[in-house]
Coordinates of N, CA and C and ligand atoms in Angstrom, one line a residue:
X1 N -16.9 -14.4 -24.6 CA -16.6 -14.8 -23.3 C -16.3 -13.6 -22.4
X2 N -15.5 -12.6 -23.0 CA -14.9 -11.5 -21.7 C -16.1 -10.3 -22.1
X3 N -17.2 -10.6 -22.9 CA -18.3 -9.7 -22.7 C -19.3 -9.1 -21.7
X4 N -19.1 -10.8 -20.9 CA -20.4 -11.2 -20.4 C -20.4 -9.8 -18.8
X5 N -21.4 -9.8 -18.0 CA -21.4 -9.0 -16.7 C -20.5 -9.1 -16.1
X6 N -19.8 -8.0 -15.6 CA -18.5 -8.1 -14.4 C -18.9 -7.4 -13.0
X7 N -18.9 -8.2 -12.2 CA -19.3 -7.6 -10.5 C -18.2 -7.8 -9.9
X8 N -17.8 -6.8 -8.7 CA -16.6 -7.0 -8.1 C -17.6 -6.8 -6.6
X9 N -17.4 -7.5 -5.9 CA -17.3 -7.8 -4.1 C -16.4 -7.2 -3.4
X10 N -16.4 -6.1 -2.7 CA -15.1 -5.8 -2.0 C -15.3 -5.2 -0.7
X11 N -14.8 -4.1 -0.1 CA -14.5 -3.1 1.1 C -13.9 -1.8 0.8
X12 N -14.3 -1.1 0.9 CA -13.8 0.2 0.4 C -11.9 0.5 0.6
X13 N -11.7 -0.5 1.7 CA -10.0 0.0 2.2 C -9.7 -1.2 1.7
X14 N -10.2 -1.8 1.4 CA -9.1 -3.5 1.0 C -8.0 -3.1 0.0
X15 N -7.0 -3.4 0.4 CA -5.7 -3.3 -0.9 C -5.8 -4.4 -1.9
X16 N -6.7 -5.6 -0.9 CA -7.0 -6.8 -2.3 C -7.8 -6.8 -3.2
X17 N -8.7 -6.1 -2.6 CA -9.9 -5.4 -3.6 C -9.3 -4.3 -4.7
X18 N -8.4 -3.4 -4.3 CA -8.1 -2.3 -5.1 C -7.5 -2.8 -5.9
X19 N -6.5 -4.1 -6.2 CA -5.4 -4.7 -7.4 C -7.3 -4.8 -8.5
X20 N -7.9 -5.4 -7.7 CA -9.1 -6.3 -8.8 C -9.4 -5.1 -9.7
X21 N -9.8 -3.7 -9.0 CA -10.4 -3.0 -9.8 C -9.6 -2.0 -10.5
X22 N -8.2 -2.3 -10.2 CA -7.1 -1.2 -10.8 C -7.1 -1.9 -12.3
X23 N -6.6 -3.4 -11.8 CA -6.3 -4.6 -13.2 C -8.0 -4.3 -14.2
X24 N -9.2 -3.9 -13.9 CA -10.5 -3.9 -14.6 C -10.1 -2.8 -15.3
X25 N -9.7 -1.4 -14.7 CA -9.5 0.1 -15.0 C -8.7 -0.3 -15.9
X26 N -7.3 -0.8 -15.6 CA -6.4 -0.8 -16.8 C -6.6 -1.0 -18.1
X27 N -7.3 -2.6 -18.2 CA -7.8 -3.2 -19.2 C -9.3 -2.5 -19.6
X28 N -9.8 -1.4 -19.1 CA -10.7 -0.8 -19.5 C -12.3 -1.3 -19.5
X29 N -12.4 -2.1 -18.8 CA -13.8 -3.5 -18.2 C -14.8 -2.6 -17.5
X30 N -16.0 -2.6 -17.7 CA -16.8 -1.8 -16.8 C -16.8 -3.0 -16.0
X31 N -17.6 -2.2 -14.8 CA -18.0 -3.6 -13.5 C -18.8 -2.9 -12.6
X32 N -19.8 -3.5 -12.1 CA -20.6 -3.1 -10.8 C -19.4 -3.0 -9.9
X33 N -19.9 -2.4 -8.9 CA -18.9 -2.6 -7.4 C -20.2 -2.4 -6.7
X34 N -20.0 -4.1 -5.9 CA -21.3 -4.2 -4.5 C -19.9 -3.7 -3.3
X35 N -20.3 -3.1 -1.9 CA -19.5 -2.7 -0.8 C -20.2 -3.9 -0.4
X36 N -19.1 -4.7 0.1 CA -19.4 -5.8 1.4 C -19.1 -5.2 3.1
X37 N -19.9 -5.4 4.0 CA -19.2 -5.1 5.4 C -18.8 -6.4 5.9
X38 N -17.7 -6.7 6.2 CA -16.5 -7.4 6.4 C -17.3 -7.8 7.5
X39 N -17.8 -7.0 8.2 CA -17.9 -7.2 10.0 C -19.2 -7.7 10.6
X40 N -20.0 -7.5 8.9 CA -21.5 -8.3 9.3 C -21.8 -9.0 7.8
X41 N -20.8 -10.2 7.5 CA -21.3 -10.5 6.1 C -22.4 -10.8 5.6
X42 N -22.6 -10.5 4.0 CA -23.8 -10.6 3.7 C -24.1 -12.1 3.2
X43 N -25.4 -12.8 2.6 CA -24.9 -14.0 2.1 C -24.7 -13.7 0.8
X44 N -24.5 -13.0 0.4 CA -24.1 -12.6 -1.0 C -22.9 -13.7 -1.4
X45 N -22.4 -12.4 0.0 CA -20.3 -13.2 0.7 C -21.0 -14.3 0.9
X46 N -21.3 -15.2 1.2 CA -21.1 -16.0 2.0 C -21.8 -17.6 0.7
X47 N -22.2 -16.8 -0.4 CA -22.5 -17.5 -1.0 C -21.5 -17.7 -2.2
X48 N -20.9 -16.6 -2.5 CA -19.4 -16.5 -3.3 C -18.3 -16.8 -3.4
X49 N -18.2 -17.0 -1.8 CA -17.0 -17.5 -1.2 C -17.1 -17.9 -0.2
X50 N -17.6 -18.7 0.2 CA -17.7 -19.4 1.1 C -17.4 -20.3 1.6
X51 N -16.1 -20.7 1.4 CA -14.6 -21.1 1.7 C -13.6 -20.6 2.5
X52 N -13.0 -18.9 1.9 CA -12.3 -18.5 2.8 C -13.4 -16.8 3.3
X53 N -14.9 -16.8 2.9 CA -15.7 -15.6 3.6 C -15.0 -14.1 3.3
X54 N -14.1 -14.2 2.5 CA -13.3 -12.5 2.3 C -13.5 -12.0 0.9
X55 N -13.3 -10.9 1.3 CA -13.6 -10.2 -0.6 C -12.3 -9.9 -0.5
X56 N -11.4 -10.0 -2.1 CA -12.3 -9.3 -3.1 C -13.1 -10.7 -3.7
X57 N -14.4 -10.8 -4.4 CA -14.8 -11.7 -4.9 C -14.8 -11.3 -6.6
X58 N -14.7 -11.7 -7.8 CA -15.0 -11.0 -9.0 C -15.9 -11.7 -9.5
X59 N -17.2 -11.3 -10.1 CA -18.1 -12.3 -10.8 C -18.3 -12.1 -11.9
X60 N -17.8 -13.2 -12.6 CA -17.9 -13.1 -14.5 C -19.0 -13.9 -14.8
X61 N -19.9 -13.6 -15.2 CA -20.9 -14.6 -16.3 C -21.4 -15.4 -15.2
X62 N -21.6 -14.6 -13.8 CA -22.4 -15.2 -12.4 C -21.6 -16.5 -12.2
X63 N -19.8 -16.3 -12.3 CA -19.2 -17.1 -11.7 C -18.5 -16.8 -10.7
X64 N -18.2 -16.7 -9.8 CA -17.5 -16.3 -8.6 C -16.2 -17.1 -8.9
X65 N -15.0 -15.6 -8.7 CA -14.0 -15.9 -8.4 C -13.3 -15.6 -6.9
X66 N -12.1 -16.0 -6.1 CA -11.9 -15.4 -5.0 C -10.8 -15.6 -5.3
X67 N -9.6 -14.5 -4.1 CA -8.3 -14.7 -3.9 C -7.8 -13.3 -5.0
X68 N -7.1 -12.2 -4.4 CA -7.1 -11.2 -5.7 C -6.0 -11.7 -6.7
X69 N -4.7 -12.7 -5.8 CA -3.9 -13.0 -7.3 C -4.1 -13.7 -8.0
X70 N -5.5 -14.9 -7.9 CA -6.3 -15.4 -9.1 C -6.8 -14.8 -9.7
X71 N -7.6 -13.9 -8.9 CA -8.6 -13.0 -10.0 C -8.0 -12.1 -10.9
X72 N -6.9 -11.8 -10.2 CA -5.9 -10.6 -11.4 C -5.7 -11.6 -12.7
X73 N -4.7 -13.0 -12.3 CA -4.4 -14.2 -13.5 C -6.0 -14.2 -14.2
X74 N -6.9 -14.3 -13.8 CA -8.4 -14.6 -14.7 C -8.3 -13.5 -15.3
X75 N -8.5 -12.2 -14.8 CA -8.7 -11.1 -15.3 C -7.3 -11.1 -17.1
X76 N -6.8 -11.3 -16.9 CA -5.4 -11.2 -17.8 C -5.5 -12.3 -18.5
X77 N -6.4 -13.3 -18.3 CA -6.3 -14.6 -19.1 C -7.7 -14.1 -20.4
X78 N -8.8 -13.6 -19.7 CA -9.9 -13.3 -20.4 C -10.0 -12.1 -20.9
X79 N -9.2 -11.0 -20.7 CA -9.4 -9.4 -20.9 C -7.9 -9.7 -22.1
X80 N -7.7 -9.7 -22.9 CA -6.3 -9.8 -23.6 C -5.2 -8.1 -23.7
X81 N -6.7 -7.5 -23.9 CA -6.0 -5.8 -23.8 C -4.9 -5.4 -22.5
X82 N -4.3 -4.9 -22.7 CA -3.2 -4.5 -21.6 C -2.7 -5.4 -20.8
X83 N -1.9 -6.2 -21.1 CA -1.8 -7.5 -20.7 C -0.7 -7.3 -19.4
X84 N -1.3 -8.2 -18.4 CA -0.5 -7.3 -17.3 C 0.6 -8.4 -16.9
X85 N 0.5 -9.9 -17.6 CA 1.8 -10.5 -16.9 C 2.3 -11.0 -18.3
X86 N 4.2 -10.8 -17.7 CA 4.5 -11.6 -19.2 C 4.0 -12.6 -19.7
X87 N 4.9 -12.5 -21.3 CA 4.4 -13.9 -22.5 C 5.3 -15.3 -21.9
X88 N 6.2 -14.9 -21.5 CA 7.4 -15.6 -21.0 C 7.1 -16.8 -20.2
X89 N 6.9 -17.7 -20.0 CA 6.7 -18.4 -18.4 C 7.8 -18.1 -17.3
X90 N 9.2 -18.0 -17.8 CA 10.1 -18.0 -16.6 C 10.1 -16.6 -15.9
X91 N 9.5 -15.6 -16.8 CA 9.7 -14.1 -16.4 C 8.0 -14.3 -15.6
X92 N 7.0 -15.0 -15.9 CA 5.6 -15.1 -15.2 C 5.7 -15.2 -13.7
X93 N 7.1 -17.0 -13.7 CA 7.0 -17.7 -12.8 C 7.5 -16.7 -11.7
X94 N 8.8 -15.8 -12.6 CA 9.1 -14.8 -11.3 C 8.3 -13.6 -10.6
X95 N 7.2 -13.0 -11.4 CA 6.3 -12.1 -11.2 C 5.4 -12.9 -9.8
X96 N 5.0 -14.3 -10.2 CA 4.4 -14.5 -9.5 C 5.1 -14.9 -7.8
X97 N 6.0 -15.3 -8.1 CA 7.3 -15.4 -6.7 C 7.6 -13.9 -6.2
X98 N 7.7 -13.0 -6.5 CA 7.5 -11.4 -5.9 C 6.3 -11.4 -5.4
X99 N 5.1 -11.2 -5.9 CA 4.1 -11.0 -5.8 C 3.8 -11.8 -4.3
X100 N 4.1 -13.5 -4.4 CA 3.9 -14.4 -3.0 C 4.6 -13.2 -2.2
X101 N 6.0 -12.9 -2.3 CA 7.3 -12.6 -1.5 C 6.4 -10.9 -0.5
X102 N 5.7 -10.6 -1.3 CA 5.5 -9.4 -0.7 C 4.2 -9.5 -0.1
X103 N 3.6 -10.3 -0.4 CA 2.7 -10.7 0.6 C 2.7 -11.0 2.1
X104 N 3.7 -12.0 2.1 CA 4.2 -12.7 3.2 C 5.2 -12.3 4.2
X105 N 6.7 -11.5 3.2 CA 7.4 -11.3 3.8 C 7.7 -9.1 4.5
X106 N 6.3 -8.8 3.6 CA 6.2 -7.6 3.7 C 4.9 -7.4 4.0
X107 N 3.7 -7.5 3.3 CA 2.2 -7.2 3.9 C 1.8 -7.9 5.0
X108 N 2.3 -8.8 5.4 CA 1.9 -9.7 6.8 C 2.4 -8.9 8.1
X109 N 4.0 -8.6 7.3 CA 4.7 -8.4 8.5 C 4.2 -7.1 8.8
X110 N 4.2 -5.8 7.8 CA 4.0 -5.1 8.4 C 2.4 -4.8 9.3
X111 N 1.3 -5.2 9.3 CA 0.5 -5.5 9.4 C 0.5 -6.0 10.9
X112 N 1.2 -6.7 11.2 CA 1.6 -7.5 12.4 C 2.4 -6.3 13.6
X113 N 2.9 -6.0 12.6 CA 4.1 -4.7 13.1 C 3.4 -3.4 13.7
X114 N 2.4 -3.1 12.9 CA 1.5 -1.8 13.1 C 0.6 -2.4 14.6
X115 N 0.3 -3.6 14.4 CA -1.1 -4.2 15.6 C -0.3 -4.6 16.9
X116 N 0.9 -4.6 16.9 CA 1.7 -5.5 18.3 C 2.5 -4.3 18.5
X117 N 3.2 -5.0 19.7 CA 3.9 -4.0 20.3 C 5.4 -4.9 20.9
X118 N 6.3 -3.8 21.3 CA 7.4 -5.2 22.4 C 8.2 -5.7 21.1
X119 N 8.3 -7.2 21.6 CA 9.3 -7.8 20.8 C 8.6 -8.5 19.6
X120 N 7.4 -8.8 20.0 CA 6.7 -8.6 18.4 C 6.9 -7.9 16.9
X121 N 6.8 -6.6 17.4 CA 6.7 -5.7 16.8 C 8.5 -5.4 16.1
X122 N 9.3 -5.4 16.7 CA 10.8 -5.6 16.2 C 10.6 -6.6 15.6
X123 N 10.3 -7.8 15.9 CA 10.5 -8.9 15.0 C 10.1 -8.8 13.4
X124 N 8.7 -8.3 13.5 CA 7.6 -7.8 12.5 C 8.7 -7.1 11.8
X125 N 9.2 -6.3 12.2 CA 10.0 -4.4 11.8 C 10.5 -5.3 10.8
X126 N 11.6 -6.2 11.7 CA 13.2 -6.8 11.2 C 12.6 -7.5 9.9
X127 N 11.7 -8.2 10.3 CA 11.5 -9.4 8.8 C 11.0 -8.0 7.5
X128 N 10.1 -6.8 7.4 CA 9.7 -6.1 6.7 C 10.7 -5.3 6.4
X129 N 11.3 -4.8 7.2 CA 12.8 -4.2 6.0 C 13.8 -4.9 5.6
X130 N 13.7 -6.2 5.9 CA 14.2 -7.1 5.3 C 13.8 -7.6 3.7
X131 N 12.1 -7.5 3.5 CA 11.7 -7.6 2.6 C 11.8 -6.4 1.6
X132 N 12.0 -5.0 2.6 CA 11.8 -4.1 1.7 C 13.2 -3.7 0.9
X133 N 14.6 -4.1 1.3 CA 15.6 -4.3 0.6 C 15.7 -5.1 -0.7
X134 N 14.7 -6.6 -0.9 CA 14.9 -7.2 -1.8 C 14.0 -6.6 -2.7
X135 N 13.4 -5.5 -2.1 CA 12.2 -5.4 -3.5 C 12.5 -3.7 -4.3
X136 N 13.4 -3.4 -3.1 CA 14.5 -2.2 -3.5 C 15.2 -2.9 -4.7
X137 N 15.7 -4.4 -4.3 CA 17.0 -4.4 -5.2 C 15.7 -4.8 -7.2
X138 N 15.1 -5.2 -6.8 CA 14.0 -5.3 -7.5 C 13.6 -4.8 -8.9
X139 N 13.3 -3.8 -8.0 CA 12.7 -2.4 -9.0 C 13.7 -1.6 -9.7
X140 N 15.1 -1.1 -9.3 CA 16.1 -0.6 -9.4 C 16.0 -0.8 -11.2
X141 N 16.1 0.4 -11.5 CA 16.7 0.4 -13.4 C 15.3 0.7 -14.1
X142 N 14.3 0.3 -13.2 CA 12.8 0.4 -14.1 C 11.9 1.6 -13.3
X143 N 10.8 1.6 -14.7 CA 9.9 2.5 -14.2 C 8.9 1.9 -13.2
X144 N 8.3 0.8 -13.7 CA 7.3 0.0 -12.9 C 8.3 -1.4 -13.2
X145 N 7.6 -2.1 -12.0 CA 7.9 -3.4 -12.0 C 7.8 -4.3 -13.9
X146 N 6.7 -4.1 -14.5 CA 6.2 -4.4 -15.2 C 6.8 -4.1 -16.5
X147 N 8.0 -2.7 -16.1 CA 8.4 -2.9 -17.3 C 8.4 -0.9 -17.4
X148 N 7.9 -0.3 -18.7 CA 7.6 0.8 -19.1 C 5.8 1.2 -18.8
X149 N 4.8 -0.2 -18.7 CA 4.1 0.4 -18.0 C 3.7 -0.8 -17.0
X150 N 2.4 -0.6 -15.7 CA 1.9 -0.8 -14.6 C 1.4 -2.6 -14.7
X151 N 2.5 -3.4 -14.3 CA 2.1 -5.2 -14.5 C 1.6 -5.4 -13.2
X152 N 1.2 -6.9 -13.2 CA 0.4 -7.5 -12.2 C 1.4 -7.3 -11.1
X153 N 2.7 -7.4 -11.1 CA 3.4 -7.1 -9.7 C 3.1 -5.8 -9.0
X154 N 2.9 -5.0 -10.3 CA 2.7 -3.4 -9.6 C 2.1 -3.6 -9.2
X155 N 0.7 -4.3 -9.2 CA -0.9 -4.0 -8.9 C -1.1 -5.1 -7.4
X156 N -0.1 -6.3 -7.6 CA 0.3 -6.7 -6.0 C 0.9 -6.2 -5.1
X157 N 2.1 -5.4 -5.5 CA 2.9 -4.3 -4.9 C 2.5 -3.1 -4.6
X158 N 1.2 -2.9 -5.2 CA 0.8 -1.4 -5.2 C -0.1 -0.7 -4.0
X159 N 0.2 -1.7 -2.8 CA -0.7 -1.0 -1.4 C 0.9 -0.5 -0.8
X160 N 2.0 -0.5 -1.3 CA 3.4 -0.1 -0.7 C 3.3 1.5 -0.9
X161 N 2.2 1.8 -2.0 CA 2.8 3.2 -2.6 C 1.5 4.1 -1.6
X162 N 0.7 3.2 -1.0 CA -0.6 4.1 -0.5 C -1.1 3.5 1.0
X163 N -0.9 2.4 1.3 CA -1.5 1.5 2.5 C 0.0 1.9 3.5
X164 N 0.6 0.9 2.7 CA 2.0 1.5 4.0 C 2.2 2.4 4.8
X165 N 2.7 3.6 4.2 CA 2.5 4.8 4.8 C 1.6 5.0 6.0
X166 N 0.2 4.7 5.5 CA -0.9 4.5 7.0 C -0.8 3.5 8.1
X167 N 0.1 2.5 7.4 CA 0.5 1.8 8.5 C 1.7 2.3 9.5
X168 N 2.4 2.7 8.8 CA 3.5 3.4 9.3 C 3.0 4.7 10.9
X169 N 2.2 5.3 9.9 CA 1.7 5.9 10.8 C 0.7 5.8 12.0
X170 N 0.3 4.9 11.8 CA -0.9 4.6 12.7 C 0.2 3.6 13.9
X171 N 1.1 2.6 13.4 CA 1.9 1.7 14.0 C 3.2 2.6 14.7
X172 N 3.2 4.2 14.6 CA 4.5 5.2 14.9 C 5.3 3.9 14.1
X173 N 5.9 3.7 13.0 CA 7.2 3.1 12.7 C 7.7 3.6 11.3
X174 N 8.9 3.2 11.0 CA 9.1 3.3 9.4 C 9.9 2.1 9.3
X175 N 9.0 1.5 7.9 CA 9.6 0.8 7.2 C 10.4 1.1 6.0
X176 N 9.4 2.0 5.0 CA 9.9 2.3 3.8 C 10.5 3.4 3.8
X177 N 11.7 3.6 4.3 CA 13.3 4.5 4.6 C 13.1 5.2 3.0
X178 N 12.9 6.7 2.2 CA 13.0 7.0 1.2 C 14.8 7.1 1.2
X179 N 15.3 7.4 2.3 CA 16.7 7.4 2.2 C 17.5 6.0 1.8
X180 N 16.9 4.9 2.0 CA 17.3 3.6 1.8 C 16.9 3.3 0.7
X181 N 15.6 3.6 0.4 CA 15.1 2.4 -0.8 C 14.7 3.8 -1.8
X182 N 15.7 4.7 -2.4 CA 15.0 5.4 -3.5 C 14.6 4.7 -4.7
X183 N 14.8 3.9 -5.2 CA 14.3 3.2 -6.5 C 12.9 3.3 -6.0
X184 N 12.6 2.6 -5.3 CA 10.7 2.3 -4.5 C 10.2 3.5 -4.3
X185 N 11.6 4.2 -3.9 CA 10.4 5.6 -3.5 C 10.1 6.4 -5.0
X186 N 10.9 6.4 -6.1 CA 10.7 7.0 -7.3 C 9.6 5.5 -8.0
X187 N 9.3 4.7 -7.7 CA 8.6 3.5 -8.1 C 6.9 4.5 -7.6
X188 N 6.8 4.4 -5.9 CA 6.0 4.8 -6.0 C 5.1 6.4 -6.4
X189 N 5.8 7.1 -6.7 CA 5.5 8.4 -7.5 C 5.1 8.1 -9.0
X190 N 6.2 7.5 -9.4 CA 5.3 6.3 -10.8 C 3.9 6.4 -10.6
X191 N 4.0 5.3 -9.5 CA 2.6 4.3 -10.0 C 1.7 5.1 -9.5
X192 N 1.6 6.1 -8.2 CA 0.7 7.2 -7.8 C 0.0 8.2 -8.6
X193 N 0.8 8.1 -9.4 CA 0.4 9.4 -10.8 C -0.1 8.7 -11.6
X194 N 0.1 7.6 -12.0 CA -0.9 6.9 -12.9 C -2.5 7.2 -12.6
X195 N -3.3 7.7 -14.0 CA -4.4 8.2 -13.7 C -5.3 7.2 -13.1
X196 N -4.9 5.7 -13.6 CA -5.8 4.6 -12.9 C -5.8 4.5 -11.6
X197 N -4.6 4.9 -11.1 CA -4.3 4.4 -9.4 C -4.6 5.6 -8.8
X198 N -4.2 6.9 -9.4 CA -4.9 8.4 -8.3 C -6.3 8.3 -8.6
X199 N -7.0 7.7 -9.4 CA -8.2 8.0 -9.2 C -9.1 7.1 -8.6
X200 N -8.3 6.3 -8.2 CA -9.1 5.1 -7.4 C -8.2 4.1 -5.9
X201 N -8.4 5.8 -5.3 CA -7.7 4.8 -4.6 C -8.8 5.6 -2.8
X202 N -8.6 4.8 -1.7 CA -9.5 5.2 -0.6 C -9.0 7.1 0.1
X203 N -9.9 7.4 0.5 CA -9.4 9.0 1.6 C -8.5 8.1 2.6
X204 N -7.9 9.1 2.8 CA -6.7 8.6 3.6 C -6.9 9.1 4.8
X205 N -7.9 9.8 5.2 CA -8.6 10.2 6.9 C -9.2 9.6 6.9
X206 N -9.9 8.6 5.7 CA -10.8 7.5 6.4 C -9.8 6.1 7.4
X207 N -9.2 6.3 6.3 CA -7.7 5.1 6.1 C -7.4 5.3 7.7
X208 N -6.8 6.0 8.0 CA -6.5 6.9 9.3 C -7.4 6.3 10.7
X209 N -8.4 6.9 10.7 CA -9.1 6.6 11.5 C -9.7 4.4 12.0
X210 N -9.6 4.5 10.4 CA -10.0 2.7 10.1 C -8.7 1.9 10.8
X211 N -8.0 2.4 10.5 CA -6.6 1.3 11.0 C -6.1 2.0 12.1
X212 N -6.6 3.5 12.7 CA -6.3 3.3 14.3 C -6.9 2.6 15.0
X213 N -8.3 2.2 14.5 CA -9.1 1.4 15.2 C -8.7 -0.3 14.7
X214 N -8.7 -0.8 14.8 CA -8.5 -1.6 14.2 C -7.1 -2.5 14.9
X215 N -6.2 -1.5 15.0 CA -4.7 -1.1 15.6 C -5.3 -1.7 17.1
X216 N -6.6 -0.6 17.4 CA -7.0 -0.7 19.3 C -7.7 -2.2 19.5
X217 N -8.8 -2.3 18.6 CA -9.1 -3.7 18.6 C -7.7 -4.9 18.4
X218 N -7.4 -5.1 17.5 CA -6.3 -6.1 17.2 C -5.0 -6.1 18.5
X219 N -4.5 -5.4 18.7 CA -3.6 -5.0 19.9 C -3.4 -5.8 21.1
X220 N -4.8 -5.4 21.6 CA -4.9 -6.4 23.2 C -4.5 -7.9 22.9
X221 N -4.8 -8.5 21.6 CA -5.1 -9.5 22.0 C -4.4 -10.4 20.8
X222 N -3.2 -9.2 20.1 CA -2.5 -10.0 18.8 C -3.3 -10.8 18.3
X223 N -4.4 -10.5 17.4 CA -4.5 -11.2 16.4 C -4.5 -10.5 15.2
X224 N -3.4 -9.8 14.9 CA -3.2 -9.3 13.9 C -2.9 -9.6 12.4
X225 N -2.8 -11.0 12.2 CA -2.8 -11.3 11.4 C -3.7 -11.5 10.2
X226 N -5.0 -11.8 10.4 CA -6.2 -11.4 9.3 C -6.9 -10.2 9.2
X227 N -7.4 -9.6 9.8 CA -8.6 -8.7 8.8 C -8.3 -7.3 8.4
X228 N -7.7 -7.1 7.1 CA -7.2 -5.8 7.1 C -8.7 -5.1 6.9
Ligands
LIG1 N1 -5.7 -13.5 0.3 C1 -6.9 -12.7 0.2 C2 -7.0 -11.8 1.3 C3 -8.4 -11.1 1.3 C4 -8.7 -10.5 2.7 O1 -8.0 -10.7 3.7 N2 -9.8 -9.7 2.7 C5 -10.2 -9.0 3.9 C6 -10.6 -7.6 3.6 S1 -9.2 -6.6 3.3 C7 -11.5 -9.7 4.4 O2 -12.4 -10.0 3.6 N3 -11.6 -10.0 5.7 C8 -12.7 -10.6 6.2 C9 -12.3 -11.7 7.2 O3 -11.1 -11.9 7.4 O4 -13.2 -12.3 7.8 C10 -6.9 -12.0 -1.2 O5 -5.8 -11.8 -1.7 O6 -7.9 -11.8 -1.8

């Protein structure tokens, strides 16, 4: 079954895309990588997913999966090597409740944070270092979230160690205080050194340029909520 052809669908900057192909690298899976343009989809997209139209898409045995924290759970259900979520269910159920938590209460916001301005933008601030406290208290005592090496949380948590920062910058803000949250900040030197994550991860003057723009588009007109 975990033989058969692996294609991954993505965007070169997607942080949902990069969990898919970090979790392939770890477990050591070859895979095509097709580049999708988000901005002129193809029907490839549109035949893969054609539901919610976004990559990352993963296709196993010309099945289309979508959504990256499914595709990570498929990936880990079918690949058995390197197993990236506990055996446990209650220790699963909580991987998978971080994993929501940093989505919503940290990638949205800051995202929102970086594209608005005013009292938006505080609001955004307040709810994201709000998150980034609980994921401080989190990590604290460990090397990775996962334990001694790199689990499915890391690999949902893991645009904190590379995306942030460009949002940071591009938005003038800080969220991730290395004075505040050192556990995170020794978290993300971890997971950055890992050979799977420094070697696959986007230029960061592309990064730069992509989410100033993006920033100018999104801005006028707050809708910063979808299209990283
Ligand atoms: N919840 C989705 C988010 C995927 C997502 O937002 N992908 C962006 C690219 S980074 C996209 O395809 N955007 C196209 C669109 O919003 O139309 C996941 O985790 O896979």
């Amino acid at each position: 079954m975990g033989s058969e052809e692996v294609k991954v669908v993505s965007f070169w900057v997607s942080p949902f895309g990069k969990r898919v192909e970090w979790a392939l690298k770890l477990k050591g899976i070859e895979y095509e990588y097709i580049e999708e343009d988000i901005f002129n989809k193809s029907n490839l997209l549109l035949q893969l997913n054609p539901v919610y139209k976004k990559v990352p898409v993963l296709v196993h045995a010309h099945k289309p999966i979508a959504e990256s924290f499914i595709i990570l759970q498929y990936i880990d259900e079918i690949w058995k090597q390197y197993p990236l979520l506990p055996q446990h269910p209650y220790q699963r159920a909580l991987v998978h409740f971080w994993a929501d938590f940093g989505e919503r209460k940290l990638l949205d916001t800051s995202w929102v944070a970086m594209c608005s301005s005013g009292d938006d933008k505080e609001e955004a601030l307040k709810v994201a270092r709000e998150a980034m406290e609980k994921i401080e208290e989190e990590i604290k005592g460990k090397k990775f979230f996962g334990g001694d090496n790199i689990g499915y949380l890391d690999l949902a948590l893991g645009w904190i160690s590379y995306w942030l920062p460009v949002f940071e910058e591009v938005g003038s803000m800080q969220i991730m205080d290395p004075l505040k949250f050192p556990a995170t900040t020794a978290w993300i030197t971890n997971f950055l050194s890992h050979p799977v994550i420094k070697d696959n991860l986007p230029p960061r003057d592309n990064m730069l340029v992509y989410f100033h723009s993006r920033r100018k588009a999104l801005s006028s007109s707050f809708q910063g909520w979808f299209k990283v």
